[in-house]
PDB file of C-alpha atoms in Angstrom:
ATOM      1  CA  MET A 170      49.628 -82.139  35.246  1.00 78.00           C
ATOM      2  CA  ALA A 171      52.953 -80.525  36.131  1.00 85.00           C
ATOM      3  CA  GLY A 172      55.837 -82.691  37.285  1.00 92.00           C
ATOM      4  CA  TRP A 173      57.972 -81.866  40.308  1.00 95.00           C
ATOM      5  CA  THR A 174      61.143 -82.988  42.082  1.00 96.00           C
ATOM      6  CA  GLU A 175      61.071 -81.013  45.341  1.00 97.00           C
ATOM      7  CA  HIS A 176      58.379 -79.484  47.469  1.00 97.00           C
ATOM      8  CA  GLN A 177      58.608 -77.258  50.494  1.00 97.00           C
ATOM      9  CA  GLY A 178      55.507 -76.274  52.413  1.00 96.00           C
ATOM     10  CA  GLN A 179      53.396 -76.460  55.533  1.00 96.00           C
ATOM     11  CA  ALA A 180      52.971 -79.912  57.064  1.00 96.00           C
ATOM     12  CA  VAL A 181      50.064 -80.905  59.278  1.00 96.00           C
ATOM     13  CA  ALA A 182      49.687 -84.022  61.406  1.00 95.00           C
ATOM     14  CA  LEU A 183      46.504 -86.070  61.368  1.00 95.00           C
ATOM     15  CA  PRO A 184      47.540 -89.055  63.535  1.00 90.00           C
ATOM     16  CA  VAL A 185      44.416 -91.089  62.842  1.00 94.00           C
ATOM     17  CA  HIS A 186      44.490 -94.627  61.425  1.00 96.00           C
ATOM     18  CA  ASN A 187      42.118 -96.012  58.774  1.00 97.00           C
ATOM     19  CA  ILE A 188      41.028 -92.735  57.182  1.00 97.00           C
ATOM     20  CA  ASP A 189      39.036 -94.151  54.271  1.00 98.00           C
ATOM     21  CA  THR A 190      37.886 -92.602  51.005  1.00 97.00           C
ATOM     22  CA  ASP A 191      34.354 -92.040  52.295  1.00 97.00           C
ATOM     23  CA  GLN A 192      35.785 -89.909  55.079  1.00 97.00           C
ATOM     24  CA  LEU A 193      38.057 -88.068  52.643  1.00 98.00           C
ATOM     25  CA  ILE A 194      35.007 -87.092  50.589  1.00 97.00           C
ATOM     26  CA  PRO A 195      31.523 -88.300  51.568  1.00 96.00           C
ATOM     27  CA  ALA A 196      29.562 -89.793  48.672  1.00 95.00           C
ATOM     28  CA  ARG A 197      26.819 -87.151  48.797  1.00 95.00           C
ATOM     29  CA  PHE A 198      29.246 -84.531  47.438  1.00 96.00           C
ATOM     30  CA  MET A 199      30.417 -86.515  44.436  1.00 93.00           C
ATOM     31  CA  SER A 200      27.588 -85.296  42.190  1.00 93.00           C
ATOM     32  CA  THR A 201      29.062 -81.794  42.405  1.00 94.00           C
ATOM     33  CA  PRO A 202      31.079 -80.837  39.292  1.00 95.00           C
ATOM     34  CA  ARG A 203      34.780 -80.895  40.083  1.00 94.00           C
ATOM     35  CA  SER A 204      35.084 -77.476  38.462  1.00 94.00           C
ATOM     36  CA  GLU A 205      33.554 -76.098  41.652  1.00 94.00           C
ATOM     37  CA  GLY A 206      36.465 -77.530  43.655  1.00 94.00           C
ATOM     38  CA  TYR A 207      36.442 -80.662  45.775  1.00 97.00           C
ATOM     39  CA  GLY A 208      38.792 -79.207  48.374  1.00 97.00           C
ATOM     40  CA  GLN A 209      35.840 -77.730  50.248  1.00 95.00           C
ATOM     41  CA  PHE A 210      34.572 -81.265  50.905  1.00 96.00           C
ATOM     42  CA  LEU A 211      37.856 -82.760  52.157  1.00 98.00           C
ATOM     43  CA  LEU A 212      37.217 -84.629  55.435  1.00 97.00           C
ATOM     44  CA  HIS A 213      33.961 -82.696  55.613  1.00 96.00           C
ATOM     45  CA  ASP A 214      32.267 -84.658  58.381  1.00 95.00           C
ATOM     46  CA  LEU A 215      35.377 -84.910  60.548  1.00 95.00           C
ATOM     47  CA  ARG A 216      36.321 -81.252  60.450  1.00 95.00           C
ATOM     48  CA  ARG A 217      32.866 -79.800  61.113  1.00 94.00           C
ATOM     49  CA  LEU A 218      30.554 -79.621  64.110  1.00 92.00           C
ATOM     50  CA  GLU A 219      26.928 -80.756  63.973  1.00 87.00           C
ATOM     51  CA  GLY A 220      25.746 -77.281  63.009  1.00 87.00           C
ATOM     52  CA  GLY A 221      28.126 -77.188  60.031  1.00 87.00           C
ATOM     53  CA  SER A 222      30.719 -74.772  61.405  1.00 92.00           C
ATOM     54  CA  GLU A 223      34.375 -75.771  61.377  1.00 93.00           C
ATOM     55  CA  CYS A 224      35.744 -77.468  64.473  1.00 95.00           C
ATOM     56  CA  PRO A 225      38.510 -75.140  65.718  1.00 93.00           C
ATOM     57  CA  ASP A 226      40.572 -78.019  67.128  1.00 92.00           C
ATOM     58  CA  PHE A 227      40.712 -80.054  63.926  1.00 95.00           C
ATOM     59  CA  PRO A 228      44.298 -79.984  62.506  1.00 94.00           C
ATOM     60  CA  LEU A 229      43.348 -79.094  58.918  1.00 95.00           C
ATOM     61  CA  ASN A 230      41.271 -76.169  60.192  1.00 96.00           C
ATOM     62  CA  GLN A 231      44.202 -74.928  62.246  1.00 94.00           C
ATOM     63  CA  PHE A 232      46.573 -75.084  59.255  1.00 95.00           C
ATOM     64  CA  PRO A 233      44.479 -74.309  56.147  1.00 94.00           C
ATOM     65  CA  GLN A 234      47.576 -73.654  54.006  1.00 95.00           C
ATOM     66  CA  ALA A 235      49.057 -77.097  54.624  1.00 97.00           C
ATOM     67  CA  SER A 236      50.347 -78.994  51.577  1.00 98.00           C
ATOM     68  CA  VAL A 237      51.877 -82.062  53.278  1.00 98.00           C
ATOM     69  CA  LEU A 238      49.666 -84.382  55.334  1.00 97.00           C
ATOM     70  CA  ILE A 239      51.324 -86.608  57.945  1.00 97.00           C
ATOM     71  CA  ALA A 240      48.730 -89.339  58.472  1.00 97.00           C
ATOM     72  CA  GLY A 241      48.161 -92.699  60.157  1.00 97.00           C
ATOM     73  CA  ARG A 242      48.335 -96.182  58.706  1.00 97.00           C
ATOM     74  CA  ASN A 243      45.917 -97.563  56.084  1.00 97.00           C
ATOM     75  CA  PHE A 244      45.240 -94.125  54.634  1.00 98.00           C
ATOM     76  CA  GLY A 245      42.831 -94.045  51.687  1.00 98.00           C
ATOM     77  CA  SER A 246      41.340 -97.486  52.245  1.00 96.00           C
ATOM     78  CA  GLY A 247      37.765 -98.271  51.280  1.00 93.00           C
ATOM     79  CA  SER A 248      36.141 -97.618  47.913  1.00 92.00           C
ATOM     80  CA  SER A 249      38.104 -96.808  44.765  1.00 92.00           C
ATOM     81  CA  ARG A 250      36.645 -93.312  44.297  1.00 94.00           C
ATOM     82  CA  GLU A 251      39.215 -91.060  42.638  1.00 96.00           C
ATOM     83  CA  ALA A 252      37.322 -88.081  44.063  1.00 97.00           C
ATOM     84  CA  ALA A 253      39.136 -88.722  47.365  1.00 98.00           C
ATOM     85  CA  VAL A 254      42.377 -87.770  45.636  1.00 98.00           C
ATOM     86  CA  TYR A 255      40.697 -84.840  43.889  1.00 98.00           C
ATOM     87  CA  ALA A 256      39.649 -83.480  47.289  1.00 98.00           C
ATOM     88  CA  LEU A 257      43.228 -83.569  48.597  1.00 98.00           C
ATOM     89  CA  VAL A 258      44.701 -82.062  45.432  1.00 98.00           C
ATOM     90  CA  ASP A 259      42.050 -79.347  45.198  1.00 98.00           C
ATOM     91  CA  ALA A 260      42.713 -78.478  48.849  1.00 97.00           C
ATOM     92  CA  GLY A 261      46.366 -77.833  47.974  1.00 97.00           C
ATOM     93  CA  PHE A 262      48.054 -81.039  49.142  1.00 98.00           C
ATOM     94  CA  ARG A 263      51.090 -82.323  47.249  1.00 97.00           C
ATOM     95  CA  ALA A 264      51.958 -85.294  49.483  1.00 98.00           C
ATOM     96  CA  VAL A 265      50.516 -87.650  52.063  1.00 98.00           C
ATOM     97  CA  VAL A 266      52.983 -89.395  54.375  1.00 98.00           C
ATOM     98  CA  ALA A 267      51.807 -92.621  56.048  1.00 98.00           C
ATOM     99  CA  PRO A 268      52.948 -96.153  57.016  1.00 98.00           C
ATOM    100  CA  SER A 269      50.462 -97.754  54.577  1.00 98.00           C
ATOM    101  CA  PHE A 270      47.920 -96.790  51.927  1.00 98.00           C
ATOM    102  CA  GLY A 271      44.942 -98.260  50.156  1.00 97.00           C
ATOM    103  CA  ASP A 272      46.376 -99.672  46.911  1.00 96.00           C
ATOM    104  CA  ILE A 273      43.888 -98.021  44.543  1.00 97.00           C
ATOM    105  CA  PHE A 274      44.111 -94.727  46.408  1.00 98.00           C
ATOM    106  CA  ALA A 275      47.908 -94.685  46.046  1.00 97.00           C
ATOM    107  CA  SER A 276      47.695 -95.381  42.308  1.00 95.00           C
ATOM    108  CA  ASN A 277      45.064 -92.674  41.839  1.00 96.00           C
ATOM    109  CA  ALA A 278      47.214 -90.273  43.853  1.00 97.00           C
ATOM    110  CA  VAL A 279      50.230 -90.677  41.575  1.00 96.00           C
ATOM    111  CA  ASN A 280      48.095 -90.211  38.453  1.00 93.00           C
ATOM    112  CA  ASN A 281      46.994 -86.855  39.863  1.00 95.00           C
ATOM    113  CA  GLY A 282      50.425 -85.608  40.960  1.00 95.00           C
ATOM    114  CA  LEU A 283      49.949 -86.438  44.654  1.00 97.00           C
ATOM    115  CA  LEU A 284      52.814 -88.256  46.389  1.00 98.00           C
ATOM    116  CA  PRO A 285      51.885 -91.248  48.614  1.00 98.00           C
ATOM    117  CA  ALA A 286      55.100 -91.339  50.674  1.00 98.00           C
ATOM    118  CA  LEU A 287      55.447 -94.634  52.523  1.00 98.00           C
ATOM    119  CA  VAL A 288      57.380 -94.448  55.809  1.00 98.00           C
ATOM    120  CA  SER A 289      57.934 -96.757  58.764  1.00 97.00           C
ATOM    121  CA  GLU A 290      55.875 -96.468  61.932  1.00 97.00           C
ATOM    122  CA  ALA A 291      58.967 -95.307  63.826  1.00 97.00           C
ATOM    123  CA  ASP A 292      59.771 -92.601  61.268  1.00 97.00           C
ATOM    124  CA  LEU A 293      56.151 -91.479  61.281  1.00 96.00           C
ATOM    125  CA  GLU A 294      56.407 -90.919  65.031  1.00 95.00           C
ATOM    126  CA  ARG A 295      59.608 -88.923  64.507  1.00 95.00           C
ATOM    127  CA  LEU A 296      57.976 -86.665  61.938  1.00 95.00           C
ATOM    128  CA  THR A 297      54.848 -86.181  64.017  1.00 94.00           C
ATOM    129  CA  GLY A 298      56.987 -85.320  67.036  1.00 92.00           C
ATOM    130  CA  GLU A 299      58.726 -82.572  65.047  1.00 93.00           C
ATOM    131  CA  LEU A 300      55.481 -80.771  64.312  1.00 91.00           C
ATOM    132  CA  ASN A 301      54.823 -77.966  66.770  1.00 77.00           C
ATOM    133  CA  GLU A 302      51.256 -78.366  68.041  1.00 73.00           C
ATOM    134  CA  GLY A 303      50.363 -80.287  64.918  1.00 72.00           C
ATOM    135  CA  GLY A 304      51.988 -78.132  62.226  1.00 83.00           C
ATOM    136  CA  GLY A 305      55.405 -77.157  60.871  1.00 90.00           C
ATOM    137  CA  SER A 306      57.476 -76.916  57.702  1.00 94.00           C
ATOM    138  CA  ALA A 307      58.368 -79.879  55.497  1.00 97.00           C
ATOM    139  CA  HIS A 308      60.807 -80.336  52.636  1.00 97.00           C
ATOM    140  CA  ILE A 309      60.342 -83.301  50.281  1.00 98.00           C
ATOM    141  CA  HIS A 310      63.050 -84.516  47.886  1.00 97.00           C
ATOM    142  CA  LEU A 311      61.253 -86.744  45.401  1.00 97.00           C
ATOM    143  CA  GLU A 312      64.330 -87.902  43.469  1.00 94.00           C
ATOM    144  CA  HIS A 313      66.338 -88.801  46.582  1.00 95.00           C
ATOM    145  CA  GLY A 314      63.359 -90.219  48.442  1.00 97.00           C
ATOM    146  CA  HIS A 315      63.449 -88.406  51.739  1.00 97.00           C
ATOM    147  CA  ILE A 316      61.443 -85.872  53.701  1.00 98.00           C
ATOM    148  CA  ILE A 317      62.692 -83.335  56.238  1.00 97.00           C
ATOM    149  CA  VAL A 318      60.442 -82.045  59.008  1.00 95.00           C
ATOM    150  CA  GLY A 319      62.091 -79.887  61.643  1.00 90.00           C
ATOM    151  CA  GLY A 320      65.345 -81.584  62.623  1.00 90.00           C
ATOM    152  CA  SER A 321      64.375 -85.042  61.340  1.00 94.00           C
ATOM    153  CA  GLU A 322      65.148 -86.454  57.908  1.00 96.00           C
ATOM    154  CA  VAL A 323      63.545 -89.788  57.066  1.00 97.00           C
ATOM    155  CA  PRO A 324      63.425 -91.897  53.887  1.00 98.00           C
ATOM    156  CA  PHE A 325      60.224 -92.849  52.146  1.00 98.00           C
ATOM    157  CA  SER A 326      59.474 -95.707  49.758  1.00 97.00           C
ATOM    158  CA  LEU A 327      57.962 -95.221  46.314  1.00 97.00           C
ATOM    159  CA  ASP A 328      57.701 -97.459  43.273  1.00 95.00           C
ATOM    160  CA  ASN A 329      60.256 -96.321  40.675  1.00 94.00           C
ATOM    161  CA  SER A 330      57.681 -96.053  37.891  1.00 92.00           C
ATOM    162  CA  TRP A 331      55.523 -93.893  40.165  1.00 95.00           C
ATOM    163  CA  ARG A 332      58.519 -91.681  40.923  1.00 96.00           C
ATOM    164  CA  THR A 333      59.093 -91.261  37.180  1.00 94.00           C
ATOM    165  CA  LYS A 334      55.445 -90.345  36.629  1.00 94.00           C
ATOM    166  CA  LEU A 335      55.445 -87.730  39.400  1.00 96.00           C
ATOM    167  CA  ILE A 336      58.718 -86.147  38.279  1.00 96.00           C
ATOM    168  CA  ASN A 337      57.537 -85.851  34.674  1.00 93.00           C
ATOM    169  CA  GLY A 338      53.870 -85.158  35.345  1.00 92.00           C
ATOM    170  CA  TRP A 339      52.820 -88.320  33.506  1.00 87.00           C
ATOM    171  CA  ASP A 340      49.736 -90.510  33.827  1.00 80.00           C
ATOM    172  CA  ASP A 341      49.512 -94.167  32.727  1.00 73.00           C
ATOM    173  CA  ILE A 342      49.019 -93.250  29.068  1.00 77.00           C
ATOM    174  CA  ASP A 343      52.045 -90.936  29.065  1.00 75.00           C
ATOM    175  CA  LEU A 344      54.159 -93.669  30.659  1.00 72.00           C
ATOM    176  CA  THR A 345      53.057 -96.184  28.025  1.00 77.00           C
ATOM    177  CA  LEU A 346      53.865 -93.755  25.195  1.00 73.00           C
ATOM    178  CA  GLN A 347      57.495 -93.706  26.310  1.00 70.00           C
ATOM    179  CA  HIS A 348      57.664 -97.238  24.864  1.00 74.00           C
ATOM    180  CA  GLU A 349      55.924 -96.337  21.614  1.00 74.00           C
ATOM    181  CA  LEU A 350      58.855 -97.367  19.388  1.00 79.00           C
ATOM    182  CA  ALA A 351      59.212-100.737  21.129  1.00 78.00           C
ATOM    183  CA  ILE A 352      55.457-101.311  20.859  1.00 79.00           C
ATOM    184  CA  GLU A 353      55.495-100.518  17.138  1.00 79.00           C
ATOM    185  CA  LYS A 354      58.483-102.833  16.585  1.00 79.00           C
ATOM    186  CA  HIS A 355      56.660-105.631  18.390  1.00 80.00           C
ATOM    187  CA  LYS A 356      53.615-105.101  16.170  1.00 80.00           C
ATOM    188  CA  GLN A 357      55.754-105.275  13.042  1.00 79.00           C
ATOM    189  CA  ASP A 358      57.502-108.417  14.295  1.00 78.00           C
ATOM    190  CA  ARG A 359      54.139-110.038  14.942  1.00 80.00           C
ATOM    191  CA  ARG A 360      53.004-109.197  11.419  1.00 80.00           C
ATOM    192  CA  THR A 361      55.976-111.236  10.164  1.00 82.00           C
ATOM    193  CA  THR A 362      55.911-114.158  12.581  1.00 86.00           C
ATOM    194  CA  SER A 363      52.121-114.426  12.926  1.00 82.00           C
ATOM    195  CA  SER A 364      50.713-112.950   9.751  1.00 80.00           C
ATOM    196  CA  TRP A 365      47.450-114.840  10.203  1.00 78.00           C
ATOM    197  CA  VAL A 366      46.671-112.525  13.125  1.00 75.00           C
ATOM    198  CA  TRP A 367      46.754-109.509  10.782  1.00 70.00           C
ATOM    199  CA  PRO A 368      44.138-109.761   8.002  1.00 69.00           C
ATOM    200  CA  ASN A 369      45.015-107.656   4.984  1.00 69.00           C
ATOM    201  CA  ALA A 370      42.890-104.807   3.700  1.00 48.00           C
ATOM    202  CA  GLU A 371      41.146-106.962   1.069  1.00 51.00           C
ATOM    203  CA  ASP A 372      40.112-109.518   3.688  1.00 51.00           C
ATOM    204  CA  GLN A 373      38.816-106.769   5.961  1.00 47.00           C
ATOM    205  CA  ASN A 374      36.808-105.212   3.102  1.00 48.00           C
ATOM    206  CA  SER A 375      35.292-108.564   2.135  1.00 50.00           C
ATOM    207  CA  GLN A 376      34.293-109.193   5.732  1.00 49.00           C
ATOM    208  CA  VAL A 377      32.626-105.768   5.925  1.00 45.00           C
ATOM    209  CA  ASN A 378      30.814-106.220   2.586  1.00 53.00           C
ATOM    210  CA  GLY A 379      29.722-109.721   3.492  1.00 55.00           C
ATOM    211  CA  SER A 380      28.075-108.512   6.672  1.00 53.00           C
ATOM    212  CA  GLN A 381      25.937-105.961   4.851  1.00 54.00           C
TER     213      GLN A 381
END
């Protein structure tokens, strides 16, 4: 996963509240190997008519090259399926901007390089108002924590550890490995202060042989 500090691309507004993970990718598509691309299933049932053809008025169909989604509150609520994030990433999105997110969705997003940018309701209205007929350009500064759409620049909130992970392209394991020396020192200290916790090799061998 590649890290990033700035992103400039097409923004699209989807001013709908409570878009949950089942809407982002319906469960019936999750048996498909991700190698085939989950982007084709993103918001499948919302962006298609009954016959299966794309609805021409749906924002994501009007702006298929969009990489920044300006959404409503409580985005990504519902089940914990990480495939919801896969669908957004595979469709080319680098950021979702909303007043609130499902907690697990936001964590999954960061681990896959997708920014969950938290903004106020008022700033969301400003950004949405800048988009011409639902679409326009956006410029995101990850380090400084702000997004520019049209003539409006608004701040967004993001946990500092999440910002670090996105900038460096890290997941949870990578973040933990940054403390490898401190972890090893703690283990060595525990061997000294609580040696009974650490059986020696002879004890381990006797336990193994005794169980045979």
